[in-house]
Short mmCIF file of C-alpha atoms and ligand atoms in Angstrom, two decimals:
data_model
loop_
_atom_site.label_atom_id
_atom_site.label_comp_id
_atom_site.label_asym_id
_atom_site.label_seq_id
_atom_site.Cartn_x
_atom_site.Cartn_y
_atom_site.Cartn_z
CA MET Q 10 -21.67 121.09 246.37
CA ALA Q 11 -19.34 120.76 243.40
CA GLY Q 12 -16.13 122.51 244.34
CA THR Q 13 -16.43 122.09 248.12
CA ARG Q 14 -14.30 118.96 248.40
CA ALA Q 15 -14.94 116.95 251.51
CA ARG Q 16 -12.20 116.29 253.98
CA ALA Q 17 -11.72 112.66 254.88
CA LEU Q 18 -14.23 111.96 257.61
CA ALA Q 19 -12.82 110.40 260.73
CA TRP Q 20 -15.81 108.72 262.37
CA ARG Q 21 -15.72 108.90 266.17
CA LEU Q 22 -17.92 106.20 267.60
CA GLU Q 23 -19.46 106.79 271.02
CA LYS Q 24 -21.20 103.67 272.29
CA VAL Q 25 -23.82 104.21 274.97
CA GLY Q 26 -26.16 101.86 276.81
CA ARG Q 27 -29.75 102.94 277.27
CA VAL Q 28 -30.56 106.50 276.16
CA GLY Q 29 -33.63 108.58 275.43
CA SER Q 30 -32.73 109.04 271.78
CA THR Q 31 -29.35 108.91 270.04
CA SER Q 32 -30.46 111.81 267.84
CA GLU Q 33 -31.26 113.96 270.88
CA LEU Q 34 -27.81 113.19 272.27
CA ALA Q 35 -26.13 114.01 268.95
CA LEU Q 36 -28.07 117.29 268.76
CA GLU Q 37 -26.84 118.14 272.23
CA ARG Q 38 -23.25 117.44 271.13
CA ALA Q 39 -23.83 119.61 268.06
CA ARG Q 40 -24.91 122.49 270.33
CA GLU Q 41 -21.72 122.00 272.34
CA GLY Q 42 -19.71 122.43 269.11
CA SER Q 43 -18.70 118.83 268.40
CA PRO Q 44 -17.13 118.51 264.93
CA GLU Q 45 -18.69 116.35 262.24
CA GLY Q 46 -18.03 112.63 262.22
CA LEU Q 47 -19.45 111.92 265.67
CA VAL Q 48 -21.55 108.74 265.77
CA ILE Q 49 -23.69 107.95 268.79
CA TRP Q 50 -24.70 104.31 268.94
CA ALA Q 51 -27.04 103.00 271.65
CA GLU Q 52 -28.00 99.56 272.84
CA SER Q 53 -31.56 100.71 273.37
CA GLN Q 54 -33.64 103.89 273.34
CA GLU Q 55 -36.48 104.82 275.62
CA MET Q 56 -37.79 107.62 273.46
CA GLY Q 57 -36.63 106.71 269.96
CA ARG Q 58 -38.16 109.08 267.42
CA GLY Q 59 -39.39 108.30 263.92
CA ARG Q 60 -40.55 110.52 261.06
CA LEU Q 61 -43.81 112.43 261.21
CA GLY Q 62 -43.81 112.57 265.00
CA ARG Q 63 -43.93 108.81 265.43
CA SER Q 64 -41.97 106.85 267.98
CA TRP Q 65 -39.35 104.25 267.07
CA THR Q 66 -39.50 101.10 269.18
CA SER Q 67 -35.92 100.43 270.29
CA PRO Q 68 -35.56 97.49 272.69
CA PRO Q 69 -32.09 96.04 273.41
CA GLY Q 70 -30.81 93.34 271.08
CA CYS Q 71 -33.39 94.04 268.37
CA GLY Q 72 -31.95 96.83 266.31
CA LEU Q 73 -29.16 99.17 265.33
CA TYR Q 74 -29.87 102.63 266.72
CA PHE Q 75 -27.32 105.28 265.80
CA SER Q 76 -27.07 108.95 264.89
CA VAL Q 77 -24.40 110.66 262.85
CA LEU Q 78 -23.42 114.32 263.17
CA LEU Q 79 -22.53 116.08 259.92
CA ARG Q 80 -21.64 119.68 259.15
CA PRO Q 81 -22.04 119.91 255.37
CA ALA Q 82 -20.98 123.17 253.76
CA VAL Q 83 -23.90 123.24 251.32
CA PRO Q 84 -26.65 125.81 250.72
CA GLY Q 85 -29.69 125.36 252.95
CA GLU Q 86 -31.96 124.15 250.14
CA HIS Q 87 -29.73 121.08 249.68
CA LEU Q 88 -29.65 119.99 253.31
CA ALA Q 89 -32.77 117.83 253.19
CA SER Q 90 -31.16 115.76 250.41
CA ILE Q 91 -28.82 114.30 253.01
CA SER Q 92 -31.57 111.94 254.14
CA LEU Q 93 -31.57 110.45 250.64
CA VAL Q 94 -27.77 110.33 250.64
CA ALA Q 95 -27.99 108.30 253.86
CA ALA Q 96 -30.78 106.12 252.45
CA VAL Q 97 -28.69 105.13 249.42
CA ALA Q 98 -25.68 104.40 251.63
CA MET Q 99 -27.69 102.30 254.09
CA ALA Q 100 -29.47 100.33 251.33
CA GLU Q 101 -26.15 99.50 249.68
CA GLY Q 102 -24.45 98.76 252.99
CA LEU Q 103 -27.25 96.45 254.15
CA SER Q 104 -27.40 94.64 250.82
CA GLY Q 105 -23.65 94.15 251.15
CA VAL Q 106 -23.86 92.51 254.56
CA CYS Q 107 -27.03 90.49 253.94
CA GLY Q 108 -26.75 89.53 250.31
CA LEU Q 109 -30.42 90.53 249.97
CA ALA Q 110 -31.82 93.30 247.77
CA VAL Q 111 -32.67 96.31 249.91
CA GLY Q 112 -35.00 98.77 248.22
CA LEU Q 113 -36.04 102.33 249.03
CA LYS Q 114 -39.44 103.86 249.51
CA TRP Q 115 -39.58 107.64 249.32
CA PRO Q 116 -38.17 109.44 251.08
CA ASN Q 117 -35.94 107.10 253.06
CA ASP Q 118 -37.54 103.85 254.16
CA LEU Q 119 -35.29 100.82 253.75
CA ARG Q 120 -37.25 97.81 252.57
CA ILE Q 121 -36.79 94.11 252.00
CA GLU Q 122 -39.43 92.46 249.83
CA GLY Q 123 -41.66 95.51 250.23
CA LYS Q 124 -41.50 95.57 254.04
CA LYS Q 125 -39.80 98.22 256.12
CA VAL Q 126 -36.55 97.09 257.74
CA GLY Q 127 -35.19 100.51 258.65
CA GLY Q 128 -35.61 104.24 258.44
CA ILE Q 129 -33.77 107.54 258.65
CA LEU Q 130 -34.69 110.70 260.48
CA LEU Q 131 -33.02 114.03 259.78
CA ASP Q 132 -32.69 116.79 262.39
CA PHE Q 133 -31.02 120.18 262.21
CA GLU Q 134 -29.27 122.22 264.86
CA PRO Q 135 -30.18 125.00 265.03
CA LYS Q 136 -33.51 124.45 263.29
CA GLY Q 137 -33.91 127.01 260.54
CA GLY Q 138 -30.39 128.34 261.16
CA LYS Q 139 -28.09 129.42 258.33
CA ARG Q 140 -25.44 126.68 258.45
CA PRO Q 141 -27.04 124.10 260.71
CA ALA Q 142 -25.44 120.87 261.78
CA VAL Q 143 -27.29 117.83 260.44
CA VAL Q 144 -28.03 114.77 262.54
CA ALA Q 145 -28.99 111.66 260.56
CA GLY Q 146 -30.62 109.15 262.91
CA ILE Q 147 -30.66 105.61 261.58
CA GLY Q 148 -32.72 102.71 262.87
CA ILE Q 149 -32.44 99.18 261.47
CA ASN Q 150 -34.52 96.22 262.60
CA LEU Q 151 -32.14 93.35 263.24
CA ARG Q 152 -34.55 91.05 265.07
CA THR Q 153 -38.29 91.22 265.55
CA PRO Q 154 -39.03 92.46 269.11
CA PRO Q 155 -40.27 89.71 271.48
CA GLY Q 156 -43.80 91.13 271.49
CA GLY Q 157 -43.72 91.82 267.74
CA PHE Q 158 -43.69 95.20 266.00
CA PRO Q 159 -46.27 97.79 267.09
CA GLU Q 160 -49.65 96.60 265.80
CA LYS Q 161 -50.14 99.54 263.46
CA PHE Q 162 -46.98 98.68 261.51
CA ALA Q 163 -46.76 94.93 262.08
CA GLU Q 164 -47.86 93.90 258.60
CA ARG Q 165 -45.56 96.33 256.88
CA ALA Q 166 -42.43 95.76 258.96
CA THR Q 167 -39.72 93.15 258.89
CA SER Q 168 -36.31 92.51 260.41
CA LEU Q 169 -33.09 91.17 258.91
CA GLU Q 170 -33.58 88.00 260.92
CA ARG Q 171 -37.15 87.51 259.69
CA ALA Q 172 -35.99 88.08 256.12
CA GLY Q 173 -33.54 85.22 256.56
CA CYS Q 174 -30.39 87.34 256.59
CA ARG Q 175 -27.33 86.24 258.56
CA PHE Q 176 -25.64 89.39 259.69
CA PRO Q 177 -22.33 90.05 261.47
CA GLU Q 178 -22.05 91.47 264.98
CA GLU Q 179 -23.32 94.98 265.43
CA GLY Q 180 -20.00 96.87 265.59
CA GLU Q 181 -18.85 95.31 262.33
CA MET Q 182 -22.17 96.14 260.71
CA ILE Q 183 -22.08 99.78 261.77
CA GLY Q 184 -18.49 99.99 260.46
CA GLY Q 185 -19.61 98.77 257.04
CA LEU Q 186 -22.60 101.11 256.95
CA LEU Q 187 -20.47 104.11 257.93
CA GLU Q 188 -17.98 103.30 255.19
CA ARG Q 189 -20.78 103.52 252.62
CA LEU Q 190 -22.13 106.67 254.21
CA GLU Q 191 -18.76 108.34 253.96
CA GLN Q 192 -18.50 107.38 250.28
CA TRP Q 193 -21.91 108.76 249.36
CA TYR Q 194 -21.53 111.86 251.53
CA ARG Q 195 -18.30 112.68 249.70
CA THR Q 196 -19.90 112.06 246.34
CA PHE Q 197 -22.67 114.46 247.33
CA LEU Q 198 -20.25 117.17 248.48
CA ASP Q 199 -17.93 116.77 245.49
CA SER Q 200 -20.38 116.15 242.66
CA GLY Q 201 -23.76 117.33 243.94
CA PHE Q 202 -27.04 115.46 244.23
CA ASP Q 203 -27.27 114.11 240.65
CA PRO Q 204 -25.32 110.86 241.18
CA VAL Q 205 -27.23 110.29 244.43
CA ARG Q 206 -30.55 110.88 242.64
CA GLU Q 207 -29.67 108.37 239.94
CA ARG Q 208 -28.69 105.72 242.47
CA TRP Q 209 -31.72 106.45 244.65
CA GLU Q 210 -34.02 105.96 241.65
CA ALA Q 211 -32.28 102.70 240.74
CA LEU Q 212 -32.83 101.41 244.28
CA SER Q 213 -36.41 102.67 244.53
CA ASP Q 214 -39.18 100.10 244.84
CA GLY Q 215 -41.91 102.27 243.45
CA ILE Q 216 -40.93 104.17 240.29
CA GLY Q 217 -43.64 103.81 237.65
CA SER Q 218 -46.24 102.51 240.10
CA ARG Q 219 -49.42 104.32 241.11
CA VAL Q 220 -49.15 105.75 244.59
CA SER Q 221 -51.13 107.85 246.98
CA VAL Q 222 -49.23 110.43 249.02
CA SER Q 223 -50.43 111.95 252.25
CA LEU Q 224 -50.01 115.71 252.17
CA ALA Q 225 -50.99 118.31 254.74
CA GLY Q 226 -54.48 118.43 253.22
CA ASP Q 227 -55.95 115.84 250.85
CA PRO Q 228 -53.91 112.91 249.64
CA ALA Q 229 -52.50 113.25 246.12
CA GLU Q 230 -52.56 110.35 243.69
CA GLY Q 231 -50.51 109.64 240.64
CA LYS Q 232 -47.75 107.63 239.07
CA MET Q 233 -44.39 107.93 240.78
CA ALA Q 234 -42.12 109.49 238.16
CA GLY Q 235 -38.94 109.81 240.22
CA ILE Q 236 -37.33 112.47 242.39
CA ASP Q 237 -36.11 115.92 241.45
CA ALA Q 238 -32.80 117.72 242.00
CA ALA Q 239 -33.74 118.46 245.61
CA GLY Q 240 -34.98 114.95 246.47
CA ARG Q 241 -38.67 115.86 246.20
CA LEU Q 242 -41.03 113.14 244.99
CA LEU Q 243 -42.31 113.71 241.45
CA LEU Q 244 -45.86 112.52 240.99
CA ASP Q 245 -47.37 112.29 237.52
CA THR Q 246 -50.98 113.25 238.20
CA GLY Q 247 -52.05 112.92 234.56
CA GLY Q 248 -52.47 115.37 231.70
CA GLY Q 249 -48.73 115.99 231.63
CA LYS Q 250 -48.72 117.48 235.11
CA LEU Q 251 -45.89 116.70 237.52
CA LEU Q 252 -46.53 117.47 241.17
CA SER Q 253 -43.46 117.76 243.37
CA VAL Q 254 -43.89 116.72 246.98
CA ASP Q 255 -41.34 117.69 249.62
CA ALA Q 256 -42.94 116.27 252.76
CA GLY Q 257 -45.38 113.53 253.54
CA GLU Q 258 -45.48 109.85 253.02
CA ILE Q 259 -46.46 107.34 250.39
CA ILE Q 260 -49.45 105.55 251.84
CA GLU Q 261 -49.80 102.90 249.12
CA SER Q 262 -47.27 101.50 246.72
C1 BTN J 3 -38.48 106.56 260.40
O1 BTN J 3 -39.52 106.97 260.91
O2 BTN J 3 -38.49 105.78 259.45
C2 BTN J 3 -37.14 107.01 260.94
C3 BTN J 3 -36.70 106.20 262.12
C4 BTN J 3 -35.38 106.64 262.69
C5 BTN J 3 -35.05 105.91 263.98
C6 BTN J 3 -33.65 106.21 264.45
S1 BTN J 3 -33.10 105.10 265.70
C7 BTN J 3 -31.68 106.08 265.96
C8 BTN J 3 -32.12 107.52 265.88
N1 BTN J 3 -32.58 108.01 267.15
C9 BTN J 3 -33.89 108.30 267.14
O3 BTN J 3 -34.53 108.72 268.13
N2 BTN J 3 -34.40 108.04 265.94
C10 BTN J 3 -33.39 107.59 265.01
#
């Protein structure tokens, strides 16, 4: 946080062909002691993972699939915020390459015209450890898969190609996205989460709208008021009450 100035990050890109999951590979490297800055980028994944235990369809030629290893010296309660740091960086980076507005849906869906074009998955190694390494896995839909997106998500998903974006070749794109990630990661380490929170809220699709959020038990409903200092969703449930939600998913917005 403030006071723990970040060193310049030297990204080390490791390009692989077909893997199980780039995040699994990055977690393995973290266990072996690899320093931060490692980026594993795959052509395709056989067992790509998404949030909430879902799978992430990752055929060759259809997406960017990469995972970034970070070792932030921040207190444990701030680690989850890194997914929002990455979300802001990816939204800005994608807007930069595509010239299209890329919005955010809490916590870290990347959206174009209200449809999901990418997502971020955070893993820790060791899980629940004191100073864990963080692996941010990033998936971006470049082209719609030949058979379409999985039926369950088809209506809510898009790709850069479907949105009419002309994008550069993949290596150049990843370079641009990593540049943004480095910028926002440094801002986070040097100045804390506040500037990230402000930018995240400015990029958010849903602030002020009524949403329903799936929680462990019953869904909660309310007006999306913003996010708090730890990246939790603030839901105005009426009568002046603000509910803060740290896990789950917005099911309508
Ligand atoms: C989400 O559910 O929105 C997050 C999707 C994250 C997918 C990426 S693809 C690269 C990395 N490797 C994985 O197995 N998952 C992430």
